[in-house]
Amino acid sequence: IGYMAKLAEDAGFQNIWITDHYNNRDVWTTLAVLSMMTNKINLGTGVTNPYTRNAAVTASSIASINELSGGRAILGIGPGDKATFEKMGIDWDKPLTRVKESVLAIRAFLAKEQVNQAGFKGAQMAFSTSKIPIYIGAQGPKMLELAGAIADGVLINASHPDDFKFAVPMIRQGAEKAGRKPEDVEVCAYASFSADKDPVKAINASKIVVAFIVAGSPENVLERHGIGMDEAKTISEAIAKYDFKSAMATVTARMTEAFSVSGAPVDCRARVDELLQTGVTQIVVGSPIGPNKESAIKLIGKQIIGK
Ligand code: F42
């Protein structure tokens, strides 16, 4: 991962976002290593949550990464992944309230204030840090509005302009209601991205990721992209049986178009431009990146970022 991070930094990427799922590699260990192996790229949690980690501990962790990296840390935090919480025996109680209270508490911790909110009773950090931006991972209308009201940025799991035509006005509404300028909130498209010189290879590489997105999408999102519940059900059933081959075979062109930015660099660049027109300000190159990650990072640097 250190090698890939350095490659991304050299290719001109500005931020690295590391996911937080209990069953995958630990986000803080990874960010600590990346802090030491990179020089200028920003490093963020994309995204952690207030259920598996206490907000005071999260404040200490992100402040430590900020110190290790020379001020390059960004905290991404969201309500978390419901499916994994069920398996961990964690109650997903009032996620909106929980994210809001945690963001405000973490901000207070990072300002070295004594914290007496969100259940804390006078807790306080013993060390100071420079300002760390806080981004919220959001999908639902209320979470998007909350992000507009209190966050420095919002990370949205989507790849198609239509999803941002829905999301951006909600973020702006949240910002305006809170008396902020909409442009104070960075809008990041956390996209499933796949680039290759050969567009067919690029699209094929995105299919397994797209299959999981289709299976996990709510009905209104599928409807927005003209995908039937029956089609999604076929894919979910194949995934439930670990039959990934059938799941991928059932992924249609409409699905890859809706749920990924994939193709030759020129196709990806055209989609990036469309996304930027909806009010998106940052594109996150998410899984799979490309059929070959290493060459895709270089290709994206040269032919997409550099254009
Ligand atoms: N989740 C992870 O666990 N790990 C990751 O690495 C990760 C990355 C990531 C990146 C981008 C991104 O957009 C999301 C990402 N996620 C990741 C998922 C994220 O944590 C959330 O699961 C995802 O964004 C879905 O959240 P959501 O914005 O749809 O919010 C949920 C909670 C929701 O239902 N929101 C509703 C809404 O309209 O926004 C509001 C619900 C509400 O109002 N609840 C009330 C409250 O107080 O919370 C209570 C209502 C009641 O009656 O109890």
GROMACS .gro file of C-alpha atoms and ligand atoms in nm:
model
  360
    1ILE     CA    1   0.000   0.000   0.000
    2GLY     CA    2   0.293   0.236   0.066
    3TYR     CA    3   0.413   0.178  -0.289
    4MET     CA    4   0.068   0.249  -0.435
    5ALA     CA    5   0.033   0.561  -0.220
    6LYS     CA    6   0.367   0.696  -0.341
    7LEU     CA    7   0.266   0.618  -0.699
    8ALA     CA    8  -0.058   0.815  -0.649
    9GLU     CA    9   0.129   1.106  -0.495
   10ASP     CA   10   0.373   1.114  -0.788
   11ALA     CA   11   0.084   1.086  -1.038
   12GLY     CA   12  -0.064   1.410  -0.903
   13PHE     CA   13  -0.344   1.284  -0.676
   14GLN     CA   14  -0.415   1.523  -0.389
   15ASN     CA   15  -0.585   1.301  -0.130
   16ILE     CA   16  -0.581   0.939  -0.018
   17TRP     CA   17  -0.891   0.806   0.157
   18ILE     CA   18  -0.866   0.483   0.356
   19THR     CA   19  -1.189   0.297   0.434
   20ASP     CA   20  -1.281   0.174   0.783
   21HIS     CA   21  -1.451  -0.167   0.804
   22TYR     CA   22  -1.377  -0.392   1.105
   23ASN     CA   23  -1.310  -0.691   0.880
   24ASN     CA   24  -1.052  -0.515   0.666
   25ARG     CA   25  -0.702  -0.378   0.744
   26ASP     CA   26  -0.703  -0.120   1.019
   27VAL     CA   27  -0.739   0.239   0.900
   28TRP     CA   28  -0.519   0.404   1.164
   29THR     CA   29  -0.226   0.164   1.126
   30THR     CA   30  -0.246   0.217   0.749
   31LEU     CA   31  -0.258   0.597   0.778
   32ALA     CA   32   0.040   0.595   1.017
   33VAL     CA   33   0.249   0.404   0.763
   34LEU     CA   34   0.135   0.630   0.477
   35SER     CA   35   0.223   0.939   0.683
   36MET     CA   36   0.582   0.819   0.691
   37MET     CA   37   0.596   0.705   0.328
   38THR     CA   38   0.450   1.013   0.154
   39ASN     CA   39   0.538   1.383   0.157
   40LYS     CA   40   0.262   1.602   0.027
   41ILE     CA   41  -0.058   1.408  -0.036
   42ASN     CA   42  -0.344   1.455   0.217
   43LEU     CA   43  -0.442   1.149   0.419
   44GLY     CA   44  -0.795   1.080   0.533
   45THR     CA   45  -1.024   0.822   0.688
   46GLY     CA   46  -1.282   0.750   0.419
   47VAL     CA   47  -1.483   0.695   0.642
   48THR     CA   48  -1.467   0.603   1.009
   49ASN     CA   49  -1.776   0.604   1.233
   50PRO     CA   50  -1.878   0.690   1.591
   51TYR     CA   51  -2.010   0.342   1.678
   52THR     CA   52  -1.702   0.120   1.663
   53ARG     CA   53  -1.473   0.398   1.791
   54ASN     CA   54  -1.523   0.647   2.072
   55ALA     CA   55  -1.512   1.011   1.953
   56ALA     CA   56  -1.235   1.109   2.200
   57VAL     CA   57  -1.019   0.822   2.077
   58THR     CA   58  -1.090   0.919   1.715
   59ALA     CA   59  -0.983   1.277   1.794
   60SER     CA   60  -0.657   1.149   1.942
   61SER     CA   61  -0.598   0.919   1.641
   62ILE     CA   62  -0.654   1.184   1.374
   63ALA     CA   63  -0.447   1.440   1.568
   64SER     CA   64  -0.164   1.183   1.583
   65ILE     CA   65  -0.183   1.127   1.206
   66ASN     CA   66  -0.183   1.504   1.159
   67GLU     CA   67   0.134   1.530   1.366
   68LEU     CA   68   0.305   1.234   1.195
   69SER     CA   69   0.221   1.364   0.846
   70GLY     CA   70   0.310   1.726   0.905
   71GLY     CA   71  -0.049   1.859   0.893
   72ARG     CA   72  -0.191   1.647   0.610
   73ALA     CA   73  -0.475   1.470   0.795
   74ILE     CA   74  -0.845   1.487   0.707
   75LEU     CA   75  -1.111   1.316   0.915
   76GLY     CA   76  -1.389   1.148   0.717
   77ILE     CA   77  -1.668   1.019   0.940
   78GLY     CA   78  -2.011   0.873   0.863
   79PRO     CA   79  -2.284   0.668   1.025
   80GLY     CA   80  -2.106   0.342   0.934
   81ASP     CA   81  -2.191   0.021   0.757
   82LYS     CA   82  -2.519  -0.121   0.888
   83ALA     CA   83  -2.450  -0.474   0.767
   84THR     CA   84  -2.124  -0.502   0.960
   85PHE     CA   85  -2.279  -0.351   1.277
   86GLU     CA   86  -2.547  -0.620   1.286
   87LYS     CA   87  -2.273  -0.884   1.277
   88MET     CA   88  -2.079  -0.704   1.552
   89GLY     CA   89  -2.388  -0.679   1.774
   90ILE     CA   90  -2.386  -0.298   1.764
   91ASP     CA   91  -2.718  -0.109   1.774
   92TRP     CA   92  -2.745   0.147   1.490
   93ASP     CA   93  -2.921   0.392   1.719
   94LYS     CA   94  -3.002   0.744   1.586
   95PRO     CA   95  -2.722   0.764   1.328
   96LEU     CA   96  -2.792   1.124   1.226
   97THR     CA   97  -2.782   1.254   1.582
   98ARG     CA   98  -2.480   1.040   1.660
   99VAL     CA   99  -2.278   1.171   1.362
  100LYS     CA  100  -2.371   1.532   1.443
  101GLU     CA  101  -2.281   1.506   1.812
  102SER     CA  102  -1.958   1.324   1.735
  103VAL     CA  103  -1.840   1.578   1.476
  104LEU     CA  104  -1.904   1.864   1.717
  105ALA     CA  105  -1.734   1.680   2.003
  106ILE     CA  106  -1.431   1.586   1.789
  107ARG     CA  107  -1.395   1.948   1.679
  108ALA     CA  108  -1.397   2.055   2.043
  109PHE     CA  109  -1.140   1.787   2.132
  110LEU     CA  110  -0.914   1.902   1.847
  111ALA     CA  111  -0.938   2.260   1.977
  112LYS     CA  112  -0.819   2.118   2.313
  113GLU     CA  113  -1.142   2.221   2.483
  114GLN     CA  114  -1.287   2.039   2.780
  115VAL     CA  115  -1.578   1.840   2.635
  116ASN     CA  116  -1.909   1.815   2.822
  117GLN     CA  117  -2.135   1.713   2.535
  118ALA     CA  118  -2.229   1.388   2.357
  119GLY     CA  119  -2.201   1.202   2.689
  120PHE     CA  120  -1.850   1.323   2.771
  121LYS     CA  121  -1.788   1.448   3.123
  122GLY     CA  122  -1.496   1.688   3.107
  123ALA     CA  123  -1.268   1.484   2.876
  124GLN     CA  124  -0.986   1.680   2.712
  125MET     CA  125  -0.687   1.614   2.484
  126ALA     CA  126  -0.343   1.656   2.638
  127PHE     CA  127  -0.182   1.781   2.314
  128SER     CA  128  -0.263   2.042   2.047
  129THR     CA  129  -0.280   2.006   1.671
  130SER     CA  130  -0.325   2.234   1.371
  131LYS     CA  131  -0.674   2.258   1.214
  132ILE     CA  132  -0.803   1.930   1.067
  133PRO     CA  133  -1.088   1.937   0.812
  134ILE     CA  134  -1.384   1.709   0.894
  135TYR     CA  135  -1.582   1.549   0.610
  136ILE     CA  136  -1.906   1.354   0.648
  137GLY     CA  137  -1.983   1.037   0.447
  138ALA     CA  138  -2.348   1.076   0.346
  139GLN     CA  139  -2.617   0.938   0.119
  140GLY     CA  140  -2.957   1.018   0.272
  141PRO     CA  141  -3.121   1.362   0.244
  142LYS     CA  142  -3.088   1.445   0.614
  143MET     CA  143  -2.726   1.336   0.636
  144LEU     CA  144  -2.645   1.544   0.326
  145GLU     CA  145  -2.813   1.847   0.481
  146LEU     CA  146  -2.625   1.792   0.806
  147ALA     CA  147  -2.297   1.778   0.614
  148GLY     CA  148  -2.385   2.110   0.448
  149ALA     CA  149  -2.457   2.260   0.787
  150ILE     CA  150  -2.153   2.146   0.988
  151ALA     CA  151  -1.884   1.974   0.776
  152ASP     CA  152  -1.589   2.098   0.573
  153GLY     CA  153  -1.675   1.846   0.305
  154VAL     CA  154  -1.899   1.556   0.212
  155LEU     CA  155  -1.806   1.218   0.067
  156ILE     CA  156  -2.082   1.068  -0.145
  157ASN     CA  157  -2.070   0.709  -0.268
  158ALA     CA  158  -2.183   0.770  -0.628
  159SER     CA  159  -2.046   0.791  -0.980
  160HIS     CA  160  -2.327   0.937  -1.195
  161PRO     CA  161  -2.419   1.306  -1.245
  162ASP     CA  162  -2.789   1.232  -1.172
  163ASP     CA  163  -2.701   1.127  -0.816
  164PHE     CA  164  -2.529   1.462  -0.762
  165LYS     CA  165  -2.817   1.657  -0.915
  166PHE     CA  166  -3.010   1.505  -0.624
  167ALA     CA  167  -2.742   1.545  -0.354
  168VAL     CA  168  -2.584   1.885  -0.420
  169PRO     CA  169  -2.902   2.094  -0.361
  170MET     CA  170  -2.948   1.922  -0.023
  171ILE     CA  171  -2.594   2.002   0.084
  172ARG     CA  172  -2.642   2.363  -0.029
  173GLN     CA  173  -2.972   2.388   0.155
  174GLY     CA  174  -2.803   2.265   0.474
  175ALA     CA  175  -2.524   2.519   0.433
  176GLU     CA  176  -2.760   2.809   0.366
  177LYS     CA  177  -2.985   2.725   0.660
  178ALA     CA  178  -2.677   2.727   0.882
  179GLY     CA  179  -2.567   3.065   0.742
  180ARG     CA  180  -2.268   2.923   0.556
  181LYS     CA  181  -2.160   2.967   0.196
  182PRO     CA  182  -2.225   2.653  -0.014
  183GLU     CA  183  -1.874   2.681  -0.159
  184ASP     CA  184  -1.731   2.630   0.191
  185VAL     CA  185  -1.831   2.264   0.163
  186GLU     CA  186  -1.617   2.041  -0.056
  187VAL     CA  187  -1.830   1.786  -0.249
  188CYS     CA  188  -1.651   1.459  -0.321
  189ALA     CA  189  -1.774   1.193  -0.561
  190TYR     CA  190  -1.653   0.868  -0.400
  191ALA     CA  191  -1.673   0.684  -0.730
  192SER     CA  192  -1.613   0.330  -0.845
  193PHE     CA  193  -1.348   0.406  -1.104
  194SER     CA  194  -1.186   0.186  -1.366
  195ALA     CA  195  -0.950   0.314  -1.633
  196ASP     CA  196  -0.752   0.129  -1.899
  197LYS     CA  197  -0.634   0.196  -2.254
  198ASP     CA  198  -0.875  -0.082  -2.354
  199PRO     CA  199  -1.227   0.035  -2.257
  200VAL     CA  200  -1.370  -0.320  -2.261
  201LYS     CA  201  -1.110  -0.437  -2.008
  202ALA     CA  202  -1.181  -0.131  -1.794
  203ILE     CA  203  -1.555  -0.193  -1.791
  204ASN     CA  204  -1.512  -0.564  -1.722
  205ALA     CA  205  -1.294  -0.486  -1.421
  206SER     CA  206  -1.567  -0.263  -1.277
  207LYS     CA  207  -1.838  -0.530  -1.300
  208ILE     CA  208  -1.779  -0.704  -0.968
  209VAL     CA  209  -1.784  -0.372  -0.780
  210VAL     CA  210  -2.094  -0.261  -0.971
  211ALA     CA  211  -2.266  -0.592  -0.888
  212PHE     CA  212  -2.218  -0.524  -0.514
  213ILE     CA  213  -2.339  -0.164  -0.550
  214VAL     CA  214  -2.654  -0.273  -0.739
  215ALA     CA  215  -2.724  -0.540  -0.476
  216GLY     CA  216  -2.687  -0.284  -0.195
  217SER     CA  217  -2.876   0.008  -0.350
  218PRO     CA  218  -3.218   0.122  -0.229
  219GLU     CA  219  -3.511   0.105  -0.473
  220ASN     CA  220  -3.527   0.482  -0.535
  221VAL     CA  221  -3.161   0.488  -0.646
  222LEU     CA  222  -3.213   0.192  -0.882
  223GLU     CA  223  -3.524   0.362  -1.020
  224ARG     CA  224  -3.331   0.686  -1.079
  225HIS     CA  225  -3.105   0.488  -1.314
  226GLY     CA  226  -3.378   0.280  -1.480
  227ILE     CA  227  -3.274  -0.047  -1.316
  228GLY     CA  228  -3.548  -0.291  -1.215
  229MET     CA  229  -3.575  -0.449  -0.870
  230ASP     CA  230  -3.596  -0.789  -1.041
  231GLU     CA  231  -3.255  -0.734  -1.206
  232ALA     CA  232  -3.106  -0.627  -0.873
  233LYS     CA  233  -3.260  -0.931  -0.701
  234THR     CA  234  -3.096  -1.172  -0.949
  235ILE     CA  235  -2.758  -1.016  -0.867
  236SER     CA  236  -2.817  -1.018  -0.489
  237GLU     CA  237  -2.912  -1.386  -0.501
  238ALA     CA  238  -2.597  -1.475  -0.695
  239ILE     CA  239  -2.381  -1.279  -0.448
  240ALA     CA  240  -2.553  -1.447  -0.151
  241LYS     CA  241  -2.447  -1.782  -0.300
  242TYR     CA  242  -2.092  -1.652  -0.356
  243ASP     CA  243  -2.154  -1.707  -0.729
  244PHE     CA  244  -1.963  -1.398  -0.839
  245LYS     CA  245  -1.931  -1.523  -1.195
  246SER     CA  246  -2.310  -1.518  -1.248
  247ALA     CA  247  -2.338  -1.189  -1.059
  248MET     CA  248  -2.088  -1.028  -1.298
  249ALA     CA  249  -2.249  -1.184  -1.603
  250THR     CA  250  -2.580  -1.023  -1.506
  251VAL     CA  251  -2.432  -0.672  -1.481
  252THR     CA  252  -2.566  -0.468  -1.775
  253ALA     CA  253  -2.416  -0.170  -1.961
  254ARG     CA  254  -2.677   0.051  -1.794
  255MET     CA  255  -2.553  -0.063  -1.452
  256THR     CA  256  -2.184   0.006  -1.519
  257GLU     CA  257  -2.283   0.343  -1.667
  258ALA     CA  258  -2.487   0.430  -1.355
  259PHE     CA  259  -2.255   0.301  -1.085
  260SER     CA  260  -1.902   0.348  -1.216
  261VAL     CA  261  -1.673   0.581  -1.402
  262SER     CA  262  -1.516   0.327  -1.636
  263GLY     CA  263  -1.359   0.313  -1.978
  264ALA     CA  264  -1.066   0.456  -2.170
  265PRO     CA  265  -0.907   0.770  -2.019
  266VAL     CA  266  -1.098   0.994  -2.262
  267ASP     CA  267  -1.433   0.841  -2.151
  268CYS     CA  268  -1.343   0.877  -1.783
  269ARG     CA  269  -1.233   1.238  -1.835
  270ALA     CA  270  -1.566   1.318  -2.004
  271ARG     CA  271  -1.756   1.174  -1.706
  272VAL     CA  272  -1.533   1.365  -1.462
  273ASP     CA  273  -1.622   1.689  -1.645
  274GLU     CA  274  -1.994   1.606  -1.623
  275LEU     CA  275  -1.959   1.541  -1.250
  276LEU     CA  276  -1.773   1.870  -1.196
  277GLN     CA  277  -2.061   2.054  -1.365
  278THR     CA  278  -2.309   1.930  -1.103
  279GLY     CA  279  -2.116   2.098  -0.819
  280VAL     CA  280  -1.876   1.812  -0.740
  281THR     CA  281  -1.535   1.954  -0.642
  282GLN     CA  282  -1.331   1.636  -0.587
  283ILE     CA  283  -1.335   1.295  -0.754
  284VAL     CA  284  -1.228   0.997  -0.544
  285VAL     CA  285  -1.087   0.718  -0.759
  286GLY     CA  286  -1.238   0.422  -0.576
  287SER     CA  287  -1.224   0.048  -0.635
  288PRO     CA  288  -1.131  -0.116  -0.870
  289ILE     CA  289  -0.917   0.179  -1.013
  290GLY     CA  290  -0.852  -0.039  -1.319
  291PRO     CA  291  -0.779  -0.395  -1.435
  292ASN     CA  292  -0.417  -0.326  -1.337
  293LYS     CA  293  -0.402  -0.085  -1.044
  294GLU     CA  294  -0.043   0.024  -1.094
  295SER     CA  295  -0.074   0.113  -1.462
  296ALA     CA  296  -0.419   0.264  -1.401
  297ILE     CA  297  -0.281   0.506  -1.138
  298LYS     CA  298  -0.011   0.619  -1.383
  299LEU     CA  299  -0.261   0.644  -1.670
  300ILE     CA  300  -0.506   0.846  -1.460
  301GLY     CA  301  -0.224   1.081  -1.358
  302LYS     CA  302  -0.111   1.139  -1.717
  303GLN     CA  303  -0.434   1.129  -1.912
  304ILE     CA  304  -0.711   1.227  -1.672
  305ILE     CA  305  -0.571   1.448  -1.394
  306GLY     CA  306  -0.321   1.610  -1.626
  307LYS     CA  307  -0.586   1.706  -1.886
  308F42     N1  308  -1.905   0.310   0.581
  308F42     C1  309  -1.817   0.239   0.650
  308F42     O1  310  -1.854   0.172   0.748
  308F42     N2  311  -1.686   0.240   0.615
  308F42     C2  312  -1.639   0.313   0.512
  308F42     O2  313  -1.518   0.309   0.486
  308F42     C3  314  -1.732   0.392   0.436
  308F42     C4  315  -1.694   0.475   0.330
  308F42     C5  316  -1.785   0.560   0.271
  308F42     C6  317  -1.746   0.654   0.175
  308F42     C7  318  -1.836   0.739   0.116
  308F42     C8  319  -1.971   0.734   0.155
  308F42     O3  320  -2.061   0.816   0.100
  308F42     C9  321  -2.013   0.641   0.249
  308F42    C10  322  -1.921   0.552   0.310
  308F42     N3  323  -1.962   0.462   0.407
  308F42    C11  324  -1.868   0.387   0.475
  308F42    C12  325  -2.106   0.443   0.440
  308F42    C13  326  -2.155   0.542   0.543
  308F42     O4  327  -2.096   0.515   0.669
  308F42    C14  328  -2.310   0.529   0.554
  308F42     O5  329  -2.346   0.397   0.581
  308F42    C15  330  -2.380   0.572   0.429
  308F42     O6  331  -2.333   0.699   0.390
  308F42    C16  332  -2.533   0.573   0.445
  308F42     O7  333  -2.571   0.668   0.537
  308F42     P1  334  -2.686   0.773   0.508
  308F42     O8  335  -2.629   0.903   0.477
  308F42     O9  336  -2.787   0.718   0.414
  308F42    O10  337  -2.751   0.784   0.654
  308F42    C17  338  -2.839   0.688   0.708
  308F42    C18  339  -2.807   0.673   0.855
  308F42    C19  340  -2.983   0.740   0.698
  308F42    O11  341  -3.075   0.663   0.706
  308F42     N4  342  -3.000   0.869   0.689
  308F42    C20  343  -3.129   0.936   0.682
  308F42    C21  344  -3.117   1.058   0.591
  308F42    O12  345  -3.220   1.108   0.545
  308F42    O13  346  -3.003   1.105   0.570
  308F42    C22  347  -3.169   0.998   0.817
  308F42    C23  348  -3.201   0.903   0.927
  308F42    C24  349  -3.247   0.978   1.051
  308F42    O14  350  -3.300   1.087   1.046
  308F42     N5  351  -3.229   0.921   1.170
  308F42    C25  352  -3.267   0.981   1.295
  308F42    C26  353  -3.142   1.010   1.378
  308F42    O15  354  -3.151   1.085   1.475
  308F42    O16  355  -3.040   0.951   1.346
  308F42    C27  356  -3.343   0.880   1.379
  308F42    C28  357  -3.469   0.835   1.319
  308F42    C29  358  -3.540   0.740   1.416
  308F42    O17  359  -3.661   0.733   1.406
  308F42    O18  360  -3.474   0.677   1.499
   0.00000   0.00000   0.00000
